[in-house]
mmCIF file of C-alpha atoms in Angstrom:
data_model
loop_
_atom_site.group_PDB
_atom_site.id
_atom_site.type_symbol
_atom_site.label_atom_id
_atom_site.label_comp_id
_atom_site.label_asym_id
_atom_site.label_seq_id
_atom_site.Cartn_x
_atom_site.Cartn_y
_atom_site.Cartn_z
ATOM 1 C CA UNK A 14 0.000 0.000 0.000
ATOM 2 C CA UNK A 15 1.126 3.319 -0.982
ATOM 3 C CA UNK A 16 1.447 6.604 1.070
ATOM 4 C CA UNK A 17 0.368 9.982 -0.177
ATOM 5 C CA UNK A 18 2.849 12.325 -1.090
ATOM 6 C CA UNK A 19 2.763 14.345 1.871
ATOM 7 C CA UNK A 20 3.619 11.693 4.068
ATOM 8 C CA UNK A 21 6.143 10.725 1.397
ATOM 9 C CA UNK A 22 8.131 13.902 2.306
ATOM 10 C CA UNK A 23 7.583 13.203 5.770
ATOM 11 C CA UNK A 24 9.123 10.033 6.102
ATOM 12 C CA UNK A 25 12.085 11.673 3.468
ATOM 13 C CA UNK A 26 12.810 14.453 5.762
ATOM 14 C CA UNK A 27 12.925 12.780 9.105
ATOM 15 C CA UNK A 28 15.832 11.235 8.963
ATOM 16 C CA UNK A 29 17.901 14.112 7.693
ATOM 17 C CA UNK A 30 16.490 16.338 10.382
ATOM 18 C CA UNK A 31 16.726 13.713 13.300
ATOM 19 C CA UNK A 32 20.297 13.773 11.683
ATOM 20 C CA UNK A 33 20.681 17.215 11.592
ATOM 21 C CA UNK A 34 19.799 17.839 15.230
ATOM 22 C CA UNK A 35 21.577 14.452 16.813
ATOM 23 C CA UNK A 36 24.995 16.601 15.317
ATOM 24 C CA UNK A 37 24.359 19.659 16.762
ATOM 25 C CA UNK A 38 26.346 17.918 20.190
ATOM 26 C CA UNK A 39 29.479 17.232 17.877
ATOM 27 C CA UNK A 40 29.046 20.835 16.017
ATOM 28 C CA UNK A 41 29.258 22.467 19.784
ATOM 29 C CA UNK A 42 31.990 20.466 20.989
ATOM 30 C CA UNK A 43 33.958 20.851 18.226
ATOM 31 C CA UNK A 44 33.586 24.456 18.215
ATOM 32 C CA UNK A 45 34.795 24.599 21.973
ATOM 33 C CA UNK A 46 37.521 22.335 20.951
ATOM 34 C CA UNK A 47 38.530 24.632 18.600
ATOM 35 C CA UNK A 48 37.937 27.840 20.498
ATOM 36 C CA UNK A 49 40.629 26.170 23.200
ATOM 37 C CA UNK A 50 43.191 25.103 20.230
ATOM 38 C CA UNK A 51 42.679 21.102 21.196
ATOM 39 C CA UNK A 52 42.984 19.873 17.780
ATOM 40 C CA UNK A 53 43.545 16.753 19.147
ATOM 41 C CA UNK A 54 40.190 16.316 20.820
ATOM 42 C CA UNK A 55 38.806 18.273 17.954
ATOM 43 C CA UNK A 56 39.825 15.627 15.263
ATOM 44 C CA UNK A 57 38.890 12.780 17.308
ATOM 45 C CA UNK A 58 35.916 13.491 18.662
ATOM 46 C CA UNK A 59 34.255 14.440 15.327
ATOM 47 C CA UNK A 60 35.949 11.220 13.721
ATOM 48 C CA UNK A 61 34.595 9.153 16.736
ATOM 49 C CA UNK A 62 30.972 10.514 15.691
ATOM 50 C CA UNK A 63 31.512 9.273 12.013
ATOM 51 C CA UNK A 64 32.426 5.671 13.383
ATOM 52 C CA UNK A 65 29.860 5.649 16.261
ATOM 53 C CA UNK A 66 27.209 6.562 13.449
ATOM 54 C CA UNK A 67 28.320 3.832 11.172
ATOM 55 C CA UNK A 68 29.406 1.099 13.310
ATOM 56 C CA UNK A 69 27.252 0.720 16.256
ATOM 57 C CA UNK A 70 24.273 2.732 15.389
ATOM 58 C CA UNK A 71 23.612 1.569 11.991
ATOM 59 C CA UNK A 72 24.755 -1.787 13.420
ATOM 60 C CA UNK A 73 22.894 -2.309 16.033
ATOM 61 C CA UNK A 74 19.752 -0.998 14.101
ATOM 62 C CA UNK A 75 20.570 -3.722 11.546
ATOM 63 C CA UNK A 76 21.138 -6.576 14.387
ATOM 64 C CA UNK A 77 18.098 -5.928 16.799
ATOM 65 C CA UNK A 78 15.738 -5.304 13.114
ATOM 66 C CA UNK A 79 16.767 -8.487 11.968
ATOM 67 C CA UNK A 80 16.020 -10.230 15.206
ATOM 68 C CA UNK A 81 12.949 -8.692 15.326
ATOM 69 C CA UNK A 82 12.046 -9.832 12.095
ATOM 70 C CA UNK A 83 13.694 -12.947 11.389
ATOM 71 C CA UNK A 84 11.884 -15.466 8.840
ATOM 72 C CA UNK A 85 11.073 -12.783 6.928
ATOM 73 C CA UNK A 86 12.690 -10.830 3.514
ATOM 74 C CA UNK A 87 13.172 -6.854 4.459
ATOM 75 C CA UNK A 88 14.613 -4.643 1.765
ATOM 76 C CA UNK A 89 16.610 -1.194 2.320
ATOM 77 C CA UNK A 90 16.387 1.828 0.104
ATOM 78 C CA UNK A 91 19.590 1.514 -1.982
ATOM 79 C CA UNK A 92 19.863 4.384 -3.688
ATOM 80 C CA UNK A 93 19.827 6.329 -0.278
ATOM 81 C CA UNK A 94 23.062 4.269 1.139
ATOM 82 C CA UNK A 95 24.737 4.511 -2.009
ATOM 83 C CA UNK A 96 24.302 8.755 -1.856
ATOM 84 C CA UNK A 97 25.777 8.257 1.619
ATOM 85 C CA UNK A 98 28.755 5.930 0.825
ATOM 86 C CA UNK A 99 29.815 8.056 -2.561
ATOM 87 C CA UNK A 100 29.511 11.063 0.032
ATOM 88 C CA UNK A 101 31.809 9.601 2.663
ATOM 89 C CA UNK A 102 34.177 8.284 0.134
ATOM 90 C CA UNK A 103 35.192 11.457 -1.304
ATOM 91 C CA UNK A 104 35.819 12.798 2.271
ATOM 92 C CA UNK A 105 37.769 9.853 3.168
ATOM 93 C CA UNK A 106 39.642 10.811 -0.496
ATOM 94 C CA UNK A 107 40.286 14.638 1.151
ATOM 95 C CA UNK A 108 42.054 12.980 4.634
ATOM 96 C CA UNK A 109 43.880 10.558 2.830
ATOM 97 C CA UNK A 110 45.679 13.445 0.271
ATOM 98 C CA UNK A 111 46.084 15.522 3.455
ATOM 99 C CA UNK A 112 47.982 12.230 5.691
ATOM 100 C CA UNK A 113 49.658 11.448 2.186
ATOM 101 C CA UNK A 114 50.918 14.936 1.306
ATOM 102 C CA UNK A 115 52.631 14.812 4.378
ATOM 103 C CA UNK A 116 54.933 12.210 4.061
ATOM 104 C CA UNK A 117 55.229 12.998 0.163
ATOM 105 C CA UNK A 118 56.473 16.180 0.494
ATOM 106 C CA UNK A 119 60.006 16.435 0.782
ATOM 107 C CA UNK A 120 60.640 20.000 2.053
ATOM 108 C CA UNK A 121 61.484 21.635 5.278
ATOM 109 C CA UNK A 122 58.652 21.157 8.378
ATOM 110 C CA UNK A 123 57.459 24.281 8.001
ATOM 111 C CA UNK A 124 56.440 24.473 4.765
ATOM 112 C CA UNK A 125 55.049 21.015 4.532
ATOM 113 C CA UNK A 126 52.766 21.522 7.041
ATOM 114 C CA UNK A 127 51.562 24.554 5.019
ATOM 115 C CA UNK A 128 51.094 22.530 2.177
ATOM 116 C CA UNK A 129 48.886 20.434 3.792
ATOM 117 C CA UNK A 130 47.055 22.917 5.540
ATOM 118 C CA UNK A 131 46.417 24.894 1.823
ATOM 119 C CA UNK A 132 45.444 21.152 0.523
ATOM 120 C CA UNK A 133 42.705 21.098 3.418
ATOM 121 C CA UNK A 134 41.129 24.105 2.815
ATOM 122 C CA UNK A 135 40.781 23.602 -0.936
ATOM 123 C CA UNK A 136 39.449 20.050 0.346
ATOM 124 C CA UNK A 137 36.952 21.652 2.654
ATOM 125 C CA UNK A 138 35.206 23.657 0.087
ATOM 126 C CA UNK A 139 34.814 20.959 -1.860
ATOM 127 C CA UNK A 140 33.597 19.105 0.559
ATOM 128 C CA UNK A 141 30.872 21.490 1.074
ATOM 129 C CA UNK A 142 30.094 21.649 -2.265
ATOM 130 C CA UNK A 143 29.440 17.931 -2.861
ATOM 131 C CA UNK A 144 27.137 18.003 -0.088
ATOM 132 C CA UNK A 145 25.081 20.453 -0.825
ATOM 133 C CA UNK A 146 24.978 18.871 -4.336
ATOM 134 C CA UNK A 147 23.938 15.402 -2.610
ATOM 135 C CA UNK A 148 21.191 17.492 -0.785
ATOM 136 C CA UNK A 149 19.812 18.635 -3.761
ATOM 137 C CA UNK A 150 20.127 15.458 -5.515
ATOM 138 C CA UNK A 151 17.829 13.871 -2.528
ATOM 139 C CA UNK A 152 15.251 16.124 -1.523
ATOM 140 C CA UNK A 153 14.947 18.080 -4.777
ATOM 141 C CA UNK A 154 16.291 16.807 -7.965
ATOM 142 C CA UNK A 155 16.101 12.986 -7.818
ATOM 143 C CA UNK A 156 13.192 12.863 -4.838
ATOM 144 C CA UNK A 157 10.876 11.015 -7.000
ATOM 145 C CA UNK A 158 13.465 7.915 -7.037
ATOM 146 C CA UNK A 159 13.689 7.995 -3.785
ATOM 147 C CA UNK A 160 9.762 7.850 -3.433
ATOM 148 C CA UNK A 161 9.777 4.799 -5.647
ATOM 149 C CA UNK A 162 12.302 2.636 -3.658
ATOM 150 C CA UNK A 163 9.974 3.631 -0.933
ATOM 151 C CA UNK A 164 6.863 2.281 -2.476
ATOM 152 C CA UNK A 165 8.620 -1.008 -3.002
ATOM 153 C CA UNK A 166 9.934 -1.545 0.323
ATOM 154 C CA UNK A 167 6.602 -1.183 1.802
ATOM 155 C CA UNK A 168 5.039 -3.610 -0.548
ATOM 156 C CA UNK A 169 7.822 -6.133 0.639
ATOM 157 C CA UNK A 170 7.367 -5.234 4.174
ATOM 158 C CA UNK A 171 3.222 -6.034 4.159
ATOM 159 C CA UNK A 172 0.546 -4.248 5.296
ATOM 160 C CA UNK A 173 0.934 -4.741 8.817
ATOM 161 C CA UNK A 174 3.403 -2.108 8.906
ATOM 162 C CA UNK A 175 1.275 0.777 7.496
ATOM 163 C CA UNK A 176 0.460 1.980 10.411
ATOM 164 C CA UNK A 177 1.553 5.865 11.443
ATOM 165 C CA UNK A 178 2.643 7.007 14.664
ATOM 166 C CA UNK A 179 0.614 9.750 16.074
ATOM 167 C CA UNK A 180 2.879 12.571 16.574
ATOM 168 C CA UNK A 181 3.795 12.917 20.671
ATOM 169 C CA UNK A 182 4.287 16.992 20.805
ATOM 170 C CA UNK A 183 3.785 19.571 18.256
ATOM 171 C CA UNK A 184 6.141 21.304 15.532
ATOM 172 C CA UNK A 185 6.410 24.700 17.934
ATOM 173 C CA UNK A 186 6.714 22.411 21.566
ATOM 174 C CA UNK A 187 9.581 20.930 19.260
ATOM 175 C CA UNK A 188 11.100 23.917 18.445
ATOM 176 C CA UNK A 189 11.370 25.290 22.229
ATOM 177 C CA UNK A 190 12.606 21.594 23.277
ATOM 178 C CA UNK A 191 15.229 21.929 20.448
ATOM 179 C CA UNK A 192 16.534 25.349 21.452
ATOM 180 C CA UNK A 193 16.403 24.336 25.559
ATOM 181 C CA UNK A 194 18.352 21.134 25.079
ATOM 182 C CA UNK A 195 20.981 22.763 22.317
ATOM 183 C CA UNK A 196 21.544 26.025 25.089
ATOM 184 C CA UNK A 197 21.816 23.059 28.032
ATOM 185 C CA UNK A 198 24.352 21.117 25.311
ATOM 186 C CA UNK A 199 26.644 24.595 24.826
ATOM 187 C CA UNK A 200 27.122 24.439 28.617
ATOM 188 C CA UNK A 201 27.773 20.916 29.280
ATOM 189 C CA UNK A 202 30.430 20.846 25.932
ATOM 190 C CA UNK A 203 32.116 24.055 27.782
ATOM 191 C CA UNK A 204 32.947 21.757 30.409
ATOM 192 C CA UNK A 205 33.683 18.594 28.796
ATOM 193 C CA UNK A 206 36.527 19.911 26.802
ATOM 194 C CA UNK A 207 37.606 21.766 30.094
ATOM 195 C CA UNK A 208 38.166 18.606 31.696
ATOM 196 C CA UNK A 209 38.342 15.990 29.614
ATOM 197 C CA UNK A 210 42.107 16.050 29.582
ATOM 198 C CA UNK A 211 41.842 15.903 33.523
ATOM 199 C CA UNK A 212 39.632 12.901 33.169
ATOM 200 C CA UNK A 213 41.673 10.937 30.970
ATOM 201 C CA UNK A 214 44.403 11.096 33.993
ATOM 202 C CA UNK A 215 42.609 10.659 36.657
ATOM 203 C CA UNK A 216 40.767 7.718 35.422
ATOM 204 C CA UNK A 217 44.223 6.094 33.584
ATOM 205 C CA UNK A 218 41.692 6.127 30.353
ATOM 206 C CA UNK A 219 43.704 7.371 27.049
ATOM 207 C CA UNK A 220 42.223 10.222 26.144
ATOM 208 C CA UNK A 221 42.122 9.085 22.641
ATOM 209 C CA UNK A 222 39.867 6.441 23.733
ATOM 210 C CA UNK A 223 37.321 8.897 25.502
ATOM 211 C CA UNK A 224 37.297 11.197 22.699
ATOM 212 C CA UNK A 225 36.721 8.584 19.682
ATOM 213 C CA UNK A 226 34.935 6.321 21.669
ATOM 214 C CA UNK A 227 33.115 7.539 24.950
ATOM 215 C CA UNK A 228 31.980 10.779 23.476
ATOM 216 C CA UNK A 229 30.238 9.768 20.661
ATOM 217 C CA UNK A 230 28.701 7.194 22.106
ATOM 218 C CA UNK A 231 26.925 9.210 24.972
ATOM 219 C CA UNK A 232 26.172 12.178 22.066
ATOM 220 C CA UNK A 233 25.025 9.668 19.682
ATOM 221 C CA UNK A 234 22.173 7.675 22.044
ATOM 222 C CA UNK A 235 19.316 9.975 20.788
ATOM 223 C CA UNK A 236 19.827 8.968 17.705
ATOM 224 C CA UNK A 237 21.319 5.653 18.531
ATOM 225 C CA UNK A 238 17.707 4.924 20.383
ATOM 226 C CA UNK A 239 15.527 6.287 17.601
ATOM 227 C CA UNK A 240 17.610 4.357 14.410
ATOM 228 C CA UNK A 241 17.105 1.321 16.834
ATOM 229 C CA UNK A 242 12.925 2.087 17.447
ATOM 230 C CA UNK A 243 12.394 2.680 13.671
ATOM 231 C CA UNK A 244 14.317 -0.779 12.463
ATOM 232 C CA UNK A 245 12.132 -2.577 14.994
ATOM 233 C CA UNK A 246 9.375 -0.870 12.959
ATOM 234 C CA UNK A 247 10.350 -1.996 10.021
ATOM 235 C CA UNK A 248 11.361 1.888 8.668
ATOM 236 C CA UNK A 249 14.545 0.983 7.979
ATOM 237 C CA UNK A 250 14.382 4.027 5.568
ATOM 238 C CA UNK A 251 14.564 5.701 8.149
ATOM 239 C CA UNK A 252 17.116 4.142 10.059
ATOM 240 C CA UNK A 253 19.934 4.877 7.166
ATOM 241 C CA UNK A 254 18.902 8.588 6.987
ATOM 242 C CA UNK A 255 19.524 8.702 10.762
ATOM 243 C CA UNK A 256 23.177 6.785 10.738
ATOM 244 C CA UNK A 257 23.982 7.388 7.154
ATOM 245 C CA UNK A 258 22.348 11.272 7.185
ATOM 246 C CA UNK A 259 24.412 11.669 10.198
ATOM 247 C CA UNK A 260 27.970 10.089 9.544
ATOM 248 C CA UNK A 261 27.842 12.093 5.944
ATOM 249 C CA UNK A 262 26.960 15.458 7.435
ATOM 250 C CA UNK A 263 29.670 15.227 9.970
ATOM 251 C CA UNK A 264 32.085 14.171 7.613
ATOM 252 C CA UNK A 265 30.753 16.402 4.908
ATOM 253 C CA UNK A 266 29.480 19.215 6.255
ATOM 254 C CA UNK A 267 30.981 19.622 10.017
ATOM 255 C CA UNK A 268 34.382 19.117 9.143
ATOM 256 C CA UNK A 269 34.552 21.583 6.546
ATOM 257 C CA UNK A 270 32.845 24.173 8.784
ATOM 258 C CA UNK A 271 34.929 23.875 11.502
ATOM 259 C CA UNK A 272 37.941 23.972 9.197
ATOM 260 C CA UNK A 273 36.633 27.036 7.454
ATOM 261 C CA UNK A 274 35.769 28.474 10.828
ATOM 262 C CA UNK A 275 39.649 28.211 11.907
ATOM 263 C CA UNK A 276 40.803 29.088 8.932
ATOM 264 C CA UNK A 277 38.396 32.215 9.266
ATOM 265 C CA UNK A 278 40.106 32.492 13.002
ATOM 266 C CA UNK A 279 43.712 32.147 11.933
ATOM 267 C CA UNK A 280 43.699 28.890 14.087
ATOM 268 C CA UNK A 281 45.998 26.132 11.817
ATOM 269 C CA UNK A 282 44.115 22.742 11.256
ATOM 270 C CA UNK A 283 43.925 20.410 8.608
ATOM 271 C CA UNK A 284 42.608 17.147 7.740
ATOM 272 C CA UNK A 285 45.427 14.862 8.833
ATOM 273 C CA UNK A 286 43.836 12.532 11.295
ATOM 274 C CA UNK A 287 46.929 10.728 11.555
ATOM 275 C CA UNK A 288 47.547 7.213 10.081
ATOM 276 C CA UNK A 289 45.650 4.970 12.417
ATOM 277 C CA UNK A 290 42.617 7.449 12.514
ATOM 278 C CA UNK A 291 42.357 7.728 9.123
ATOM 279 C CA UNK A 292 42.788 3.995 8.231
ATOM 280 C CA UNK A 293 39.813 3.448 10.509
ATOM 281 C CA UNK A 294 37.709 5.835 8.879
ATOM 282 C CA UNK A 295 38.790 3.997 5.527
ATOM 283 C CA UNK A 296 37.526 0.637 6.831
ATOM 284 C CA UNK A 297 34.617 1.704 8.706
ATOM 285 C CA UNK A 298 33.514 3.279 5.213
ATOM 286 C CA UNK A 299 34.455 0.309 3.413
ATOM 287 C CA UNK A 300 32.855 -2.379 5.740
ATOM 288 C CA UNK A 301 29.407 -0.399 5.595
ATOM 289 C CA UNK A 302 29.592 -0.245 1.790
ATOM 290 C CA UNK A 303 30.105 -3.914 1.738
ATOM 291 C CA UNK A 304 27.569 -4.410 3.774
ATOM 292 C CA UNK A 305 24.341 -2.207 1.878
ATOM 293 C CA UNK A 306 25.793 -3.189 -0.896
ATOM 294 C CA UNK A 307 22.321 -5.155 -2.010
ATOM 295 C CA UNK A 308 19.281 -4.373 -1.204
ATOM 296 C CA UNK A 309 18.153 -6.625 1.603
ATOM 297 C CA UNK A 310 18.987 -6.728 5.656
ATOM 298 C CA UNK A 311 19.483 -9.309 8.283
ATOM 299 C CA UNK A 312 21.074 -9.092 11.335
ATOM 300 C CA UNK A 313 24.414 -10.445 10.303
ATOM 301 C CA UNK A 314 25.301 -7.440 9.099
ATOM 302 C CA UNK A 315 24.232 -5.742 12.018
ATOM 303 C CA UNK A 316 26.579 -8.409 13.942
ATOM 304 C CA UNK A 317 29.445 -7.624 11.619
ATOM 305 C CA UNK A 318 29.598 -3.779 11.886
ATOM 306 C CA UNK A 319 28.952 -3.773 15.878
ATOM 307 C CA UNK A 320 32.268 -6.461 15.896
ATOM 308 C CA UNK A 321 33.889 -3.904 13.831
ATOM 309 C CA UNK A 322 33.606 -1.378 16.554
ATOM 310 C CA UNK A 323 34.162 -3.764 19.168
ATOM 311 C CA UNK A 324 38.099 -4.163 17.312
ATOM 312 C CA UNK A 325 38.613 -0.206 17.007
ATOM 313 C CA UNK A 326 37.658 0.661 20.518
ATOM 314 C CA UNK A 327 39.810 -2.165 21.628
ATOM 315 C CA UNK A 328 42.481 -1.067 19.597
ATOM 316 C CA UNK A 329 42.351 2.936 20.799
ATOM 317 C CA UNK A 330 41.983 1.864 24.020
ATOM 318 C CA UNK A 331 45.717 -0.011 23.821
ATOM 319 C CA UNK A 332 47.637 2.109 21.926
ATOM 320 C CA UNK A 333 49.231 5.279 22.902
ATOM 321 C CA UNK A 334 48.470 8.514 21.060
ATOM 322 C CA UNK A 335 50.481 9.631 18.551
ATOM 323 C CA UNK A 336 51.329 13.311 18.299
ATOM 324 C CA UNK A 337 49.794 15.176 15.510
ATOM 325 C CA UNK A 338 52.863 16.813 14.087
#
């Protein structure tokens, strides 16, 4: 059975905006970050929210959906997770010139590193570029092929899953709620980079570890919880806009921003993650493209992509950071 247009655009939108507002924890911290020169905890916490969107969320959506509904053939929307993946790819593309510049370039430190830093700039306007262009593509240009794969999955998925959710508050109570909880977020990110450093020694916890893995994980469980709900519903749709949506428009859009933003400020950063950051984002990307790769989900790949994350918190946990020279 077919929904109306309306509700069409509905179900289109929700992810990107549950998206949109589940980063506006990583946009805040990373602006602190920044305003306090931790480029450190900058990079890594808004690399940790790429991986905790792919890995666990999107895993764990896939795993307890396919529980939920084992027996029985679900399909995805593909064309949504491959708008995602090409997305992600090309940023992955930008951090690996900007780690291989630096180890290309066979000049004196100084003017390496502002070789690199040029390299991410240029890289960060592109970035922005190609995701507005992906935005357009989905919501404008191309929505009616998105509306199709829609109509499809719901004919595979049966009619016991037409139901709609009455909506629990209105659009202005979710406004005001949205405004409270992002003024209470600026507050509580003030003090988290303050003392996260302090933390990390206190507890004997690498502060690599906290900021890749910890962080994103407690900033992530709004949207963690909802991708979860909606896969149990059988809105899996949904489910990729929320961890794919999200992992894109950090990579894509709140990296570049906060790059622009310090470039704006005079404050040096690039897009060198180091080696073992950036091979992590290369496999995380990888593994999820393997894994949405046709158009059906099960809770194997779920299991996969949560024992993905399982190996790279292990492994940040165990080894030492590396300085970001």
């Amino acid at each position: 059975m077919s929904v109306d247009n309306q509700e069409k655009n509905i179900i289109a939108a929700g992810g990107l905006l549950n998206a949109t507002c589940g980063n506006v924890p990583e946009l805040i911290i990373a602006l602190f970050a920044l305003h306090k020169e931790k480029m450190e905890i900058l990079k890594w916490s808004l690399l940790g929210s790429i991986l905790s969107n792919l890995l666990p969320v999107l895993g764990s959506s896939l795993l307890f959906g396919g529980f939920a509904n084992i027996g029985k053939e679900r399909s995805l929307n593909r064309r949504q997770a491959d708008v995602s993946i090409c997305l992600l790819l090309l940023g992955i593309l930008c951090h690996i010139s900007a780690v291989a510049s630096k180890g290309t370039i066979k000049n004196e430190e100084n003017i390496n590193s502002l070789g690199v830093l040029k390299l991410s700039r240029a890289s960060a306007v592109i970035m922005l570029i190609a995701y507005i262009g992906g935005l357009l593509f989905e919501v404008k240009t191309h929505r009616q092929i998105f509306e199709q794969d829609e109509d499809s999955s719901e004919i595979s998925s049966g009619d016991d899953d037409d139901a709609t959710d009455a909506p629990v508050i209105g659009f202005t109570s979710a406004v005001i709620w949205l405004i409270g909880m992002t003024a209470v977020i600026a507050m509580l990110s003030n003090y988290i980079v303050t003392t996260i450093e302090e933390a990390s020694e206190s507890f004997g916890i690498p502060l690599r570890f906290i900021s890749i893995v910890i962080l994103p994980i407690v900033g992530n469980a709004a949207e963690h919880a909802g991708a979860v709900i909606f896969s149990f519903k059988n809105k899996i749709d949904i489910t990729l806009g929320i961890a794919l949506g999200s992992a894109s428009q950090i990579s894509m859009l709140v990296v570049p921003i906060v790059l622009i933003v310090s470039w704006a400020n005079g404050i040096p950063m690039d897009l060198d993650f180091n080696l073992l950051e950036t091979g992590t984002l290369v496999m995380t990307v990888i593994a999820t493209a393997f894994a949405l790769q046709d158009d059906k989900w099960h809770y194997l790949k779920g299991f996969n992509l949560v024992l993905s994350y399982v190996v790279i918190a292990v492994c940040f946990f165990t080894m030492k950071a590396l300085p970001n020279k």
